[in-house]
C-alpha positions as a printed Julia matrix, in Angstrom:
355×3 Matrix{Float64}:
 20.58  -71.96  29.57
 18.44  -69.67  27.42
 20.29  -66.87  25.69
 19.7   -63.45  27.37
 20.09  -60.03  25.68
 22.5   -57.82  27.01
 21.27  -54.19  28.08
 22.57  -51.49  25.88
 24.74  -49.34  27.88
 24.3   -46.52  25.75
 20.75  -46.68  25.59
 19.76  -43.33  27.57
 22.09  -41.63  24.8
 20.57  -43.43  21.91
 16.93  -41.93  23.31
 18.59  -38.51  23.57
 19.69  -38.62  20.08
 16.08  -40.01  18.97
 14.86  -36.83  21.01
 17.39  -34.59  19.74
 17.71  -33.56  23.48
 20.19  -30.66  23.5
 20.86  -31.4   27.22
 20.21  -34.92  28.09
 20.0   -35.88  31.7
 22.72  -38.79  30.87
 25.15  -35.92  30.48
 26.69  -34.51  27.59
 28.34  -36.73  25.08
 28.8   -36.63  21.12
 27.74  -39.54  18.69
 29.34  -40.44  15.24
 27.61  -41.79  12.26
 29.81  -44.58  10.73
 28.06  -44.36   7.26
 29.01  -40.46   7.16
 32.18  -40.11   8.93
 30.72  -37.31  11.23
 30.1   -36.64  14.82
 27.1   -34.64  16.04
 25.56  -33.02  19.21
 22.6   -34.98  20.42
 20.43  -32.01  19.66
 21.73  -32.32  15.93
 18.85  -31.53  13.39
 20.04  -34.11  11.14
 17.84  -37.14  10.24
 18.64  -39.57  12.99
 20.93  -42.24  11.85
 20.54  -46.2   12.6
 21.49  -47.4   15.94
 23.71  -50.2   14.3
 25.82  -47.29  12.48
 26.16  -45.2   15.5
 29.01  -44.49  18.12
 29.28  -42.39  21.25
 32.1   -40.51  22.47
 32.57  -38.23  25.44
 34.27  -35.25  23.68
 35.32  -34.02  20.1
 39.11  -35.33  20.69
 37.68  -38.88  20.99
 35.66  -38.75  18.14
 38.58  -37.24  15.86
 40.97  -39.5   17.26
 38.77  -42.39  15.8
 38.55  -40.8   12.68
 35.59  -38.75  12.55
 35.01  -35.14  11.22
 32.61  -32.33  12.62
 29.19  -32.01  11.74
 28.68  -28.7    9.77
 24.88  -28.38  11.0
 25.19  -28.86  14.65
 29.0   -27.3   15.19
 30.09  -29.82  17.58
 33.13  -28.21  18.28
 31.5   -24.92  18.59
 34.18  -23.29  16.32
 31.15  -21.67  14.12
 29.39  -20.51  17.31
 33.03  -18.78  18.49
 33.37  -17.05  15.16
 29.61  -15.79  15.08
 29.68  -14.37  18.87
 33.0   -13.08  18.12
 31.34  -10.89  15.14
 28.45   -9.89  17.37
 30.74   -8.8   20.29
 32.51   -6.71  17.36
 29.31   -5.51  16.39
 28.33   -4.45  19.95
 31.66   -2.54  20.39
 31.02   -0.67  16.98
 27.5     0.4   18.23
 29.1     1.39  21.45
 32.0     3.44  20.16
 29.88    5.31  17.36
 27.92    8.53  18.04
 25.1     7.69  16.01
 23.43    4.1   15.45
 25.53    2.45  12.35
 23.09    1.2    9.82
 22.3    -2.78   9.82
 24.09   -3.09   6.58
 27.11   -1.77   7.8
 27.1    -3.81  10.88
 26.31   -6.9    8.65
 29.29   -6.2    6.21
 31.7    -5.56   8.8
 30.84   -8.94  10.18
 31.09  -10.62   7.02
 27.25  -11.9    7.04
 24.4   -11.27   4.88
 22.11   -8.53   6.46
 19.23  -10.85   7.55
 21.48  -13.54   8.75
 23.28  -11.04  10.74
 20.17   -9.72  12.18
 19.08  -13.17  13.21
 22.61  -14.11  14.65
 22.52  -10.47  16.7
 19.09  -11.22  18.15
 19.79  -14.96  19.12
 22.99  -13.92  20.67
 22.23  -11.03  22.64
 18.32  -11.26  22.91
 17.65   -8.26  21.34
 17.93   -6.21  17.47
 21.01   -3.98  16.91
 18.87   -0.92  16.95
 17.32   -2.01  20.59
 21.02   -2.63  21.7
 21.76    0.82  20.33
 18.89    2.32  22.36
 20.32    0.47  25.25
 23.36    2.05  24.75
 21.85    5.66  24.41
 19.79    5.36  27.41
 22.89    4.3   29.68
 24.92    7.35  28.41
 21.55    9.57  29.2
 21.37    7.84  32.55
 24.84    8.6   33.35
 24.97   12.06  32.2
 21.85   12.94  34.0
 23.13   11.45  37.2
 26.22   13.69  37.03
 24.04   16.67  37.01
 23.97   17.68  33.27
 21.01   19.32  31.74
 18.64   17.48  30.08
 19.13   19.03  26.89
 22.79   18.68  27.01
 22.6    14.92  28.32
 20.06   13.99  25.45
 22.28   15.58  22.74
 25.62   14.2   24.23
 23.88   10.57  24.35
 23.11   10.81  20.77
 19.23   11.17  20.61
 18.18   13.62  17.82
 15.75   15.7   20.01
 14.28   15.81  23.67
 11.13   14.87  22.37
 12.87   11.16  21.28
 13.3    10.86  25.18
 10.08   12.27  26.38
  7.76   10.38  24.06
  8.73    7.26  25.9
 10.6     8.13  29.39
  9.42    5.07  31.02
 10.7     2.83  28.12
 14.52    4.44  28.17
 14.86    5.12  31.96
 11.94    3.77  33.92
 11.17    7.53  34.82
 11.42   10.81  33.26
 14.72   12.22  32.32
 14.03   15.24  34.96
 13.53   12.47  37.61
 16.48   10.51  36.36
 18.89   13.65  36.77
 17.65   14.54  39.88
 18.47   10.63  41.56
 14.93   10.63  43.3
 15.46   14.38  44.33
 12.04   15.93  45.04
 10.38   12.42  45.69
  9.47   11.34  49.05
  9.62    7.72  49.6
  7.76    6.41  52.58
  9.22    3.35  54.11
  7.74    1.06  56.84
  9.8    -1.51  59.19
  8.34   -4.65  60.47
  9.46   -8.18  61.85
  8.74  -11.07  59.87
  9.5   -14.79  59.77
 12.71  -14.27  57.7
 13.9   -11.36  59.85
 13.72   -7.57  59.51
 11.28   -6.2   56.69
 11.31   -3.33  54.87
  8.66   -1.9   52.33
  9.14    1.49  50.75
  6.73    3.61  48.44
  6.39    6.39  46.22
  3.31    8.41  45.57
  2.85    5.8   42.53
  3.25    2.42  44.49
  5.5     0.04  46.25
  9.21    0.76  44.89
 11.32   -1.75  47.28
 10.82   -4.52  49.52
 13.91   -6.14  51.29
 14.17   -8.76  54.27
 16.46  -10.81  56.27
 19.06   -7.99  56.67
 19.44   -5.37  59.52
 17.26   -2.46  58.98
 20.03    0.08  58.32
 21.25   -2.48  55.46
 17.94   -2.61  53.96
 17.31    1.31  54.21
 20.88    1.74  52.81
 19.96   -0.43  49.53
 16.71    1.75  49.17
 18.78    4.8   49.41
 21.19    3.56  46.98
 18.2     3.18  44.45
 17.1     6.67  45.37
 20.37    8.55  46.36
 18.47   12.11  46.47
 15.12   10.97  47.38
 13.57   12.2   50.77
 13.19    9.04  52.8
 10.28    9.43  55.43
  8.82    6.93  58.05
  5.14    5.7   56.56
  2.17    6.34  58.53
 -0.96    3.99  58.94
 -1.34    3.98  55.04
  1.48    1.54  54.84
  0.35   -0.76  57.43
 -1.74   -2.95  55.32
  1.0    -3.39  52.68
  3.21   -4.21  55.49
  1.02   -6.88  56.65
  0.35   -8.43  53.62
  4.15   -8.62  52.88
  4.95  -10.21  56.14
  2.04  -12.58  55.84
  3.22  -13.9   52.72
  6.63  -14.53  54.13
  4.86  -16.33  56.97
  2.51  -18.2   54.83
  2.18  -17.82  51.16
 -1.24  -18.8   50.36
 -2.1   -16.18  47.65
 -0.1   -13.88  45.3
  1.07  -10.33  46.63
 -1.5    -7.83  45.13
  0.25   -4.64  45.81
  0.44   -1.51  43.54
  4.03   -1.19  42.3
  6.21    1.56  41.12
  8.56   -0.74  39.16
 11.63    1.3   37.48
 13.73   -0.5   34.84
 14.69   -0.85  31.29
 11.96   -2.34  29.01
 13.78   -5.61  29.29
 13.88   -5.86  32.82
 10.12   -4.9   33.06
  9.46   -7.44  30.79
 11.07  -10.17  32.72
  9.48   -8.81  35.99
  6.21   -9.18  34.38
  6.98  -12.54  33.17
  7.8   -13.33  36.82
  4.54  -12.33  38.16
  2.77  -14.52  35.91
  4.5   -17.83  37.5
  1.73  -19.45  39.61
  2.37  -20.0   43.25
  4.01  -23.18  44.07
  5.47  -23.53  40.23
  8.95  -22.52  39.15
 10.49  -21.78  35.82
 14.34  -22.11  34.76
 16.19  -19.16  33.52
 16.26  -20.55  30.08
 12.35  -21.41  30.27
 11.65  -17.88  31.31
 13.92  -16.43  28.35
 11.89  -18.61  25.9
  8.6   -17.39  27.38
  9.25  -13.82  26.71
 10.61  -14.51  23.15
 14.14  -14.3   23.74
 15.56  -17.64  24.32
 19.16  -16.87  23.85
 19.01  -13.99  26.58
 19.27  -16.23  29.48
 22.04  -14.13  31.29
 20.18  -11.19  30.7
 17.4   -12.75  32.36
 19.13  -13.77  35.23
 20.4   -10.09  35.64
 16.98   -8.86  35.32
 15.97  -11.14  38.09
 19.03  -10.18  40.19
 17.83   -6.57  39.87
 14.38   -6.99  41.21
 13.74   -4.3   43.56
 10.44   -5.65  45.08
 11.11   -9.26  46.34
  8.29  -11.42  46.6
  5.84   -9.25  44.93
  7.9   -10.03  41.94
  8.63  -13.53  42.9
 12.19  -14.1   41.41
 12.72  -16.83  43.99
 10.91  -18.82  41.48
 13.55  -19.22  38.8
 15.93  -22.02  39.23
 18.79  -23.63  37.53
 17.94  -25.9   34.35
 18.65  -28.92  36.54
 16.17  -27.55  39.5
 19.24  -26.53  41.65
 18.6   -23.37  43.71
 20.84  -20.6   42.14
 22.14  -17.6   43.84
 19.3   -15.41  45.53
 19.61  -11.67  46.81
 18.31  -12.82  50.27
 20.18  -15.93  50.52
 19.8   -19.56  49.16
 18.45  -20.91  52.04
 15.3   -18.58  52.42
 14.72  -19.06  48.66
 14.4   -22.76  49.56
 12.02  -22.15  52.58
  9.99  -19.82  50.39
  9.92  -22.3   47.65
  8.77  -25.19  50.12
  5.96  -23.13  51.78
  4.56  -22.36  48.43
  4.35  -25.96  47.41
  2.87  -27.06  50.73
  0.41  -24.09  50.2
 -0.44  -25.34  46.69
 -1.19  -28.9   47.88
């Protein structure tokens, strides 16, 4: 009988090591290098070992029991990452509690890192710089004070802005609207709403003078209108006339047969980060999907995966900003405001339309 080579049961793991794949399809594992006495993650940036010097383990406990120690570069036990995350959390707490923005030097010194190293850590973990994070904190304080009815000048001062001009220079970047509009909760604004039936149940489209501000479907009309009112608690909601019929037909038509992107004038109100995510969503072609991690990388914040997911969840104009085109890293259909079965149906229809 001729000799036959036995297949290597660890071949997929070995290929993942060579590819430095941090999330291999064969599942999580660690590998150890016998000549160096260390164990690593498959995505370790170190030079790949020889196959004959490589052993594979399911977890850190197994590798340590075999006498190997953790690699200092890829941190397979996550100890360094945990320390870094805790340092960044402490810095965020410091920013939240401070009346004025702490300097980068003070934050870095408190965390025990060099200034530039800390800046990189903070950006990698939170997706933003400390200054941007502080601006977000001040914007939240300002929005809360305005929602409670504080005068603009008092709210601006209480939120930590040096002057009203800082806020009025870029109100959309901070609040998605002017301070006065935020204080009024939509008071003085008129939102025209139109209802229709669609292939996925009741449909509601709402629009301000600037464009479509809300699209919802698949729920009772009163629930959809309640969602809209929660976003604009003091706005005057009125039935739309014929001017909304074209938009309503376009949205209903898209639900029935998504053959082209929804080209509607939009009035999107959100933080700068949210709008950045929403704009990236609008660039996803019909029939394609992105993962949350892929979308985060696309906007230049690869560590901001959770923030991207939150921005998708806060999307006020379903379908026009196609958050249904974002899926889990393994292609699984994660949560969707209007129900995962409807997300699956939309994606299937878009894939069919593209063929």
